[in-house]
Amino acid sequence: MSALLIKNIKQLLQVREEGKSPIRGKEMASVPSIDNAWVLVKHGIIKDFGSMDTCPEDPNAVIDASGKLVLPAWCDSHTHLVFADTREDEFVGRIKGLSYEQIAAAGGGILNSAKKLADKSETELIASATLRLNEIMHLGTGAVEIKSGYGLSVAAELKMLRVIKHLKENHPLTVKATFLGAHAIPAEYKQNREEYIRLIIEEMLPAIAEEGLADYIDVFCETNYFTTEETSSILMAGIKHGLKPKIHVNQFNAIGGIQVGIEHNAISVDHLEVMTDKDKKDLAASNVIPTALPSCSFFLGIPYAPAREMIEAGLPLCLATDYNPGSTPSGNIPFVLSLACLRMKLLPEEAINAVTMNGACAMEVQHELGSITKGKKANLIITKPINSINNIPYSFGSNLIDQVIIDGQIMMG
Ligand code: NIG
Ligand code: FE
């Protein structure tokens, strides 16, 4: 199907000129739209759009979107969705009173996922990750960043990144790959962490660069994981190999990770549940995109990032799922929108900007995704008939998405 016309759209949302990105501060409260609209897609690209009084002749394929809204597909800029198995045993442990940190200290957590992943083949990991990608696609996600970090050995980190590369090349979603070898110190290196960091810098990174397996470098900068100094040296090594930083900071403790991210021109600093006044000030004076992960806060029962304050400070807030088996076993952006509105006091428009344009910027796909703009990829959501965009975060737990279009193709199933 080379041309597709969507017409009688009740409201076409997130209509923007090229170049207006990311959306910051006060501007986040508005999502530009056209009522009673049409969009023409040709060869997978948004060719044109407008209000119904200018609607072109019907090509062969037409969707009548009467009563429905159309918006750009979500851009989920932070996930760990390649993993071997779920960890609901830890979930039950937390119900009984253990904290995420206590579970990790007892050999659960990231190391538990690494143990499970060691035995899986690339083929098995591709199969399970494809199911997850299909699921999030039907929840409206059109682009997704995926991290390694459950390998924690040269062979297993490369295996994970090859899996992500395969998904990039074979799945309809736009995929970005992040190397997160510095996700945790493996048990056998507990007494010799320098050696694990040497492995990351001298063995993993050159091999990853050689095979072109990653776009970004990430480090879990956190007490009991990686210090700010270690984070800095790993980021510098990644940068030397052409990988830009996108890092985990301030999830449980504020140890200076934000400043390390700023210093190394990170694309984004992610989590931010615990922030000092200095962290907020430094971030506000930088160009780094702050990414909050409300479904992680929900699942672990930890504080929510001060997203409202960051918007008030003029920042381009981004929201993502953090889909992973330990802290967020969910890739559901509509649920993230509900939490952002209910728990972080974001307006629906602010939340929508955070998962479309700003999500695209946080994985550097803003020139092809994140808004309804001529020339961008036709990755679109068509909702069920609803009153307004506010209905999506309001109706938490319901799926109000009727159809998802990726590269101009209607995704079935
Ligand atoms: O972003 N915080 C570090 N990494 C993940 C959790 C990983 C896991 O528990 O498996 C996160 O929350
Ligand atoms: Fe994460």
Coordinates of C-alpha atoms and ligand atoms in Angstrom, one line a residue:
M1 CA 0.0 0.0 0.0
S2 CA 1.8 3.1 -1.1
A3 CA -0.8 5.8 -0.2
L4 CA -3.1 5.9 2.7
L5 CA -5.6 8.7 3.5
I6 CA -7.0 9.1 7.1
K7 CA -9.9 11.4 7.0
N8 CA -12.7 12.9 9.2
I9 CA -10.3 12.8 12.1
K10 CA -12.0 14.5 15.1
Q11 CA -8.7 15.9 16.2
L12 CA -5.2 15.6 14.7
L13 CA -2.7 16.2 17.5
Q14 CA 0.9 17.2 17.9
V15 CA 1.1 19.1 14.6
R16 CA 4.4 20.9 14.5
E17 CA 6.8 22.5 12.1
E18 CA 10.2 20.7 11.8
G19 CA 12.8 22.0 14.1
K20 CA 10.8 22.9 17.2
S21 CA 12.2 20.5 19.7
P22 CA 12.5 19.6 22.5
I23 CA 9.4 21.2 24.0
R24 CA 10.4 23.0 27.2
G25 CA 8.7 24.4 30.4
K26 CA 5.5 26.3 29.8
E27 CA 5.3 25.3 26.1
M28 CA 4.8 21.7 27.3
A29 CA 1.2 22.7 28.3
S30 CA 0.1 22.9 24.7
V31 CA -0.3 20.2 22.0
P32 CA -1.0 22.0 18.7
S33 CA -3.9 20.4 16.9
I34 CA -6.3 20.6 13.9
D35 CA -10.0 19.7 14.3
N36 CA -11.8 17.8 11.6
A37 CA -8.7 16.9 9.8
W38 CA -7.0 14.5 7.3
V39 CA -3.5 13.1 6.9
L40 CA -2.1 11.6 3.7
V41 CA 0.6 9.0 4.0
K42 CA 2.8 8.1 1.0
H43 CA 5.5 5.5 1.0
G44 CA 5.5 5.4 4.8
I45 CA 6.0 9.1 5.2
I46 CA 3.6 11.9 6.3
K47 CA 3.1 13.6 2.9
D48 CA 0.5 16.2 3.9
F49 CA -2.3 17.0 6.3
G50 CA -5.0 19.7 6.9
S51 CA -8.6 20.4 7.8
M52 CA -11.3 18.5 6.0
D53 CA -12.3 21.5 3.8
T54 CA -9.0 20.9 2.0
C55 CA -9.1 17.1 1.9
P56 CA -7.6 15.6 -1.3
E57 CA -9.1 12.9 -3.5
D58 CA -9.3 9.5 -2.0
P59 CA -6.4 7.2 -3.0
N60 CA -7.1 3.4 -2.9
A61 CA -6.7 3.1 0.9
V62 CA -8.8 5.3 3.2
I63 CA -9.5 5.1 6.9
D64 CA -12.5 7.0 8.2
A65 CA -11.5 8.2 11.6
S66 CA -14.8 9.9 12.5
G67 CA -15.0 10.6 16.3
K68 CA -11.4 9.4 16.7
L69 CA -8.1 11.3 17.4
V70 CA -4.8 10.8 15.6
L71 CA -1.5 11.5 17.1
P72 CA 2.2 10.5 16.6
A73 CA 3.1 7.1 18.1
W74 CA 4.9 7.2 21.4
C75 CA 8.7 7.3 21.6
D76 CA 9.8 5.2 24.6
S77 CA 13.4 6.4 25.2
H78 CA 14.3 4.1 28.1
T79 CA 13.7 0.3 28.3
H80 CA 15.5 -2.9 29.1
L81 CA 13.1 -5.1 27.2
V82 CA 15.6 -7.8 26.2
F83 CA 15.6 -10.2 29.2
A84 CA 15.5 -13.9 29.8
D85 CA 12.7 -14.2 32.3
T86 CA 10.4 -12.4 34.7
R87 CA 11.3 -12.0 38.4
E88 CA 8.0 -12.3 40.1
D89 CA 9.6 -14.1 43.0
E90 CA 11.2 -10.7 43.9
F91 CA 7.8 -9.1 43.5
V92 CA 6.4 -11.4 46.2
G93 CA 9.5 -10.7 48.3
R94 CA 8.8 -7.0 48.2
I95 CA 5.2 -7.6 49.1
K96 CA 6.5 -9.3 52.2
G97 CA 8.6 -6.3 53.1
L98 CA 12.0 -6.6 51.4
S99 CA 13.3 -3.5 49.5
Y100 CA 14.7 -3.5 46.0
E101 CA 18.1 -2.9 47.5
Q102 CA 17.8 -5.8 50.0
I103 CA 16.8 -8.1 47.2
A104 CA 19.8 -7.1 45.1
A105 CA 22.1 -7.5 48.1
A106 CA 20.9 -11.1 48.5
G107 CA 21.8 -12.0 44.9
G108 CA 18.5 -11.0 43.3
G109 CA 18.0 -8.0 41.1
I110 CA 20.2 -7.3 38.1
L111 CA 22.5 -10.2 38.9
N112 CA 19.5 -12.6 39.0
S113 CA 18.6 -11.5 35.4
A114 CA 22.2 -11.9 34.3
K115 CA 22.2 -15.5 35.6
K116 CA 19.0 -16.3 33.7
L117 CA 20.3 -14.6 30.5
A118 CA 23.6 -16.5 30.4
D119 CA 21.8 -19.7 29.4
K120 CA 19.6 -18.3 26.6
S121 CA 20.5 -18.3 23.0
E122 CA 20.2 -15.2 20.7
T123 CA 17.3 -16.9 19.0
E124 CA 15.4 -17.4 22.3
L125 CA 16.0 -13.8 23.4
I126 CA 14.9 -12.5 20.0
A127 CA 11.7 -14.5 20.2
S128 CA 10.7 -13.2 23.7
A129 CA 11.8 -9.6 23.0
T130 CA 9.8 -9.6 19.7
L131 CA 6.6 -10.5 21.7
R132 CA 7.3 -7.6 24.0
L133 CA 7.9 -5.3 21.1
N134 CA 4.6 -6.4 19.5
E135 CA 2.8 -5.8 22.8
I136 CA 4.1 -2.2 23.2
M137 CA 3.5 -1.5 19.5
H138 CA -0.2 -2.2 20.0
L139 CA -0.1 0.1 23.1
G140 CA 1.0 2.9 20.7
T141 CA 4.8 2.8 20.9
G142 CA 6.5 3.5 17.5
A143 CA 10.1 3.9 18.6
V144 CA 12.0 2.4 21.5
E145 CA 15.4 2.5 23.1
I146 CA 16.7 -0.9 24.4
K147 CA 19.6 -1.4 26.8
S148 CA 21.9 -4.3 27.3
G149 CA 23.1 -4.8 30.9
Y150 CA 21.8 -8.2 31.7
G151 CA 24.9 -9.8 30.2
L152 CA 27.7 -8.5 32.4
S153 CA 30.4 -10.5 30.6
V154 CA 32.0 -9.8 27.3
A155 CA 30.2 -12.7 25.5
A156 CA 26.8 -12.0 27.1
E157 CA 26.8 -8.2 26.6
L158 CA 27.7 -8.8 22.9
K159 CA 24.9 -11.4 22.7
M160 CA 22.4 -8.9 24.1
L161 CA 23.5 -6.2 21.7
R162 CA 23.4 -8.5 18.7
V163 CA 19.8 -9.4 19.7
I164 CA 19.0 -5.7 19.8
K165 CA 20.6 -5.2 16.4
H166 CA 18.5 -8.0 15.0
L167 CA 15.4 -6.3 16.4
K168 CA 16.5 -3.0 14.9
E169 CA 16.9 -4.6 11.5
N170 CA 13.9 -6.9 11.5
H171 CA 11.1 -5.4 13.7
P172 CA 8.9 -2.6 12.2
L173 CA 9.5 -0.3 15.3
T174 CA 12.4 2.2 15.2
V175 CA 14.9 0.8 17.7
K176 CA 18.0 2.5 19.3
A177 CA 20.6 0.4 21.2
T178 CA 22.3 1.4 24.4
F179 CA 25.3 -0.4 25.9
L180 CA 24.8 -0.8 29.7
G181 CA 27.7 -3.2 30.6
A182 CA 28.0 -1.0 33.7
H183 CA 24.6 -2.1 35.1
A184 CA 26.0 -4.0 38.1
I185 CA 29.3 -5.5 39.3
P186 CA 29.1 -9.3 38.7
A187 CA 29.6 -11.3 41.9
E188 CA 33.0 -12.7 40.8
Y189 CA 34.3 -9.2 40.5
K190 CA 33.0 -7.9 43.9
Q191 CA 36.6 -7.9 45.3
N192 CA 38.1 -6.7 42.0
R193 CA 35.7 -4.1 40.5
E194 CA 38.6 -2.4 38.7
E195 CA 39.0 -5.6 36.6
Y196 CA 35.3 -5.5 35.6
I197 CA 35.6 -1.9 34.6
R198 CA 38.7 -2.7 32.6
L199 CA 36.7 -5.4 30.8
I200 CA 34.0 -2.9 29.9
I201 CA 36.5 -0.3 28.7
E202 CA 39.2 -2.5 27.0
E203 CA 37.2 -5.5 25.8
M204 CA 33.5 -4.8 25.5
L205 CA 33.6 -1.3 24.1
P206 CA 36.1 -2.0 21.2
A207 CA 34.2 -5.1 20.2
I208 CA 30.8 -3.2 20.3
A209 CA 32.3 -0.4 18.2
E210 CA 33.8 -2.8 15.7
E211 CA 30.4 -4.4 15.1
G212 CA 28.5 -1.2 15.3
L213 CA 26.2 -2.6 18.0
A214 CA 25.3 0.5 20.1
D215 CA 24.2 4.1 19.7
Y216 CA 24.6 5.1 23.4
I217 CA 26.5 4.3 26.5
D218 CA 24.8 4.0 29.9
V219 CA 26.0 3.5 33.5
F220 CA 23.9 2.8 36.6
C221 CA 25.5 5.6 38.7
E222 CA 24.3 4.7 42.2
T223 CA 25.4 3.6 45.7
N224 CA 26.5 -0.1 45.5
Y225 CA 26.6 0.0 41.7
F226 CA 29.0 2.5 40.0
T227 CA 30.6 5.6 41.6
T228 CA 30.7 9.0 39.9
E229 CA 34.4 8.5 39.1
E230 CA 33.8 5.1 37.6
T231 CA 30.8 6.5 35.6
S232 CA 33.0 9.2 34.3
S233 CA 35.7 6.9 33.0
I234 CA 33.2 4.5 31.4
L235 CA 31.4 7.4 29.7
M236 CA 34.7 8.8 28.4
A237 CA 35.6 5.4 27.0
G238 CA 32.2 5.1 25.3
I239 CA 32.5 8.6 23.9
K240 CA 35.8 7.7 22.4
H241 CA 34.1 4.9 20.6
G242 CA 31.4 7.2 19.3
L243 CA 28.7 6.4 21.9
K244 CA 26.8 9.3 23.5
P245 CA 25.8 9.0 27.2
K246 CA 22.3 8.4 28.4
I247 CA 22.6 7.4 32.1
H248 CA 20.8 6.1 35.1
V249 CA 21.2 8.6 37.9
N250 CA 19.5 9.5 41.2
Q251 CA 17.2 6.5 41.5
F252 CA 17.8 5.9 45.2
N253 CA 20.6 8.3 46.1
A254 CA 21.8 11.7 44.9
I255 CA 25.6 11.0 44.5
G256 CA 26.5 13.5 41.8
G257 CA 25.4 11.5 38.7
I258 CA 23.5 14.4 37.2
Q259 CA 26.7 16.5 37.2
V260 CA 28.7 13.7 35.6
G261 CA 26.0 13.4 32.9
I262 CA 26.1 17.2 32.3
E263 CA 29.9 17.2 32.2
H264 CA 29.9 14.5 29.5
N265 CA 27.1 16.1 27.4
A266 CA 24.6 13.3 28.0
I267 CA 21.6 13.2 25.8
S268 CA 19.5 12.4 28.8
V269 CA 19.8 11.7 32.6
D270 CA 17.2 9.2 33.6
H271 CA 15.3 8.2 36.8
L272 CA 15.8 11.4 39.0
E273 CA 13.6 10.2 41.8
V274 CA 15.9 11.7 44.4
M275 CA 17.2 15.2 43.6
T276 CA 19.0 17.9 45.6
D277 CA 18.4 21.6 45.0
K278 CA 21.8 21.7 43.4
D279 CA 20.9 18.9 41.0
K280 CA 17.8 20.8 40.0
K281 CA 19.7 24.0 39.4
D282 CA 22.5 22.3 37.5
L283 CA 20.1 20.5 35.3
A284 CA 18.1 23.7 34.6
A285 CA 21.3 25.3 33.4
S286 CA 22.2 22.5 31.0
N287 CA 20.9 21.0 27.7
V288 CA 20.5 17.5 29.1
I289 CA 17.0 16.0 28.8
P290 CA 15.6 14.9 32.2
T291 CA 13.7 11.6 31.8
A292 CA 11.4 10.5 34.5
L293 CA 10.1 6.9 34.8
P294 CA 6.9 7.0 36.8
S295 CA 5.9 3.3 36.4
C296 CA 9.2 2.4 38.1
S297 CA 8.2 4.6 41.1
F298 CA 4.8 3.0 41.0
F299 CA 6.1 -0.6 41.0
L300 CA 8.9 -0.1 43.6
G301 CA 7.0 2.3 45.8
I302 CA 9.8 4.8 45.7
P303 CA 9.3 8.6 45.3
Y304 CA 8.3 10.1 41.9
A305 CA 10.8 12.4 40.2
P306 CA 9.9 16.0 40.8
A307 CA 8.6 16.4 37.2
R308 CA 6.3 19.3 37.9
E309 CA 9.1 21.3 39.4
M310 CA 11.4 20.5 36.4
I311 CA 8.7 21.8 34.0
E312 CA 8.3 24.9 36.1
A313 CA 12.1 25.4 35.9
G314 CA 11.8 25.5 32.1
L315 CA 13.1 22.0 31.4
P316 CA 12.2 19.7 28.5
L317 CA 10.8 16.8 30.6
C318 CA 10.7 13.4 29.0
L319 CA 8.8 10.4 30.2
A320 CA 9.6 6.7 29.5
T321 CA 8.6 3.3 30.8
D322 CA 11.9 1.7 32.0
Y323 CA 10.3 -1.7 30.9
N324 CA 12.5 -4.3 32.7
P325 CA 11.9 -7.5 34.8
G326 CA 13.0 -6.0 38.1
S327 CA 11.7 -2.5 38.7
T328 CA 9.1 -2.0 35.9
P329 CA 7.6 -5.1 34.2
S330 CA 5.5 -2.9 31.9
G331 CA 6.1 -1.1 28.6
N332 CA 2.7 0.6 28.8
I333 CA 3.0 4.3 27.9
P334 CA -0.7 5.1 28.4
F335 CA -0.2 3.9 32.0
V336 CA 2.9 6.2 32.3
L337 CA 0.6 9.0 31.1
S338 CA -1.9 8.3 33.8
L339 CA 0.7 8.1 36.5
A340 CA 2.4 11.3 35.3
C341 CA -1.0 13.2 35.5
L342 CA -2.1 11.6 38.8
R343 CA 1.1 11.3 40.7
M344 CA 3.3 14.0 39.2
K345 CA 0.5 16.5 38.6
L346 CA 1.3 16.9 34.9
L347 CA -1.4 18.2 32.6
P348 CA -2.3 15.6 29.9
E349 CA -0.8 17.9 27.3
E350 CA 2.5 18.0 29.2
A351 CA 2.6 14.2 29.5
I352 CA 1.8 13.8 25.8
N353 CA 4.7 16.1 24.8
A354 CA 7.0 14.2 27.2
V355 CA 6.3 10.9 25.4
T356 CA 6.2 12.1 21.8
M357 CA 8.5 15.0 20.8
N358 CA 10.7 14.9 23.9
G359 CA 10.9 11.1 23.8
A360 CA 12.0 11.4 20.2
C361 CA 14.7 14.0 21.3
A362 CA 15.9 11.7 24.1
M363 CA 16.8 9.1 21.4
E364 CA 17.7 11.5 18.7
V365 CA 15.0 10.6 16.3
Q366 CA 13.3 14.0 16.5
H367 CA 13.8 14.6 12.8
E368 CA 11.8 11.5 11.8
L369 CA 9.4 10.9 14.7
G370 CA 7.6 12.5 17.6
S371 CA 5.2 14.9 15.8
I372 CA 2.8 15.2 12.9
T373 CA 5.2 17.0 10.5
K374 CA 5.5 16.7 6.7
G375 CA 8.3 14.4 5.8
K376 CA 8.4 12.5 9.1
K377 CA 7.7 8.8 9.4
A378 CA 4.0 7.8 9.5
N379 CA 4.1 6.2 12.9
L380 CA 0.6 7.0 14.1
I381 CA -1.9 6.2 16.7
I382 CA -5.6 6.2 15.9
T383 CA -7.7 6.2 19.1
K384 CA -11.1 4.7 19.6
P385 CA -13.9 7.3 19.5
I386 CA -13.1 9.5 22.5
N387 CA -14.0 13.1 23.7
S388 CA -10.5 14.5 24.0
I389 CA -6.9 13.6 24.6
N390 CA -7.5 13.9 28.3
N391 CA -9.4 10.6 28.0
I392 CA -6.2 8.6 27.6
P393 CA -4.6 9.3 31.0
Y394 CA -8.0 9.5 32.6
S395 CA -9.1 6.0 31.6
F396 CA -6.2 4.3 33.2
G397 CA -6.0 0.6 32.5
S398 CA -8.3 0.8 29.4
N399 CA -6.8 0.5 26.0
L400 CA -8.3 3.5 24.0
I401 CA -6.0 2.8 21.0
D402 CA -7.9 1.5 18.0
Q403 CA -5.1 1.2 15.4
V404 CA -1.4 1.7 15.2
I405 CA 0.3 2.6 11.9
I406 CA 4.0 2.0 11.6
D407 CA 5.9 3.3 8.5
G408 CA 2.5 3.9 6.9
Q409 CA 1.4 0.3 7.4
I410 CA -1.6 -0.7 9.6
M411 CA -0.4 -3.1 12.3
M412 CA -2.8 -5.9 12.7
G413 CA -3.3 -8.2 15.7
Ligands
NIG1 O1 16.2 1.2 35.5 N1 18.2 0.9 38.0 C1 18.7 0.1 37.2 N2 18.2 -0.6 36.3 C2 16.8 -0.9 36.1 C3 16.4 -2.0 36.9 C4 17.1 -3.3 36.6 C5 16.6 -4.5 37.2 O2 16.1 -4.5 38.4 O3 16.6 -5.5 36.5 C6 16.0 0.3 36.3 O4 15.2 0.4 37.2
FE2 FE 16.4 1.6 33.6

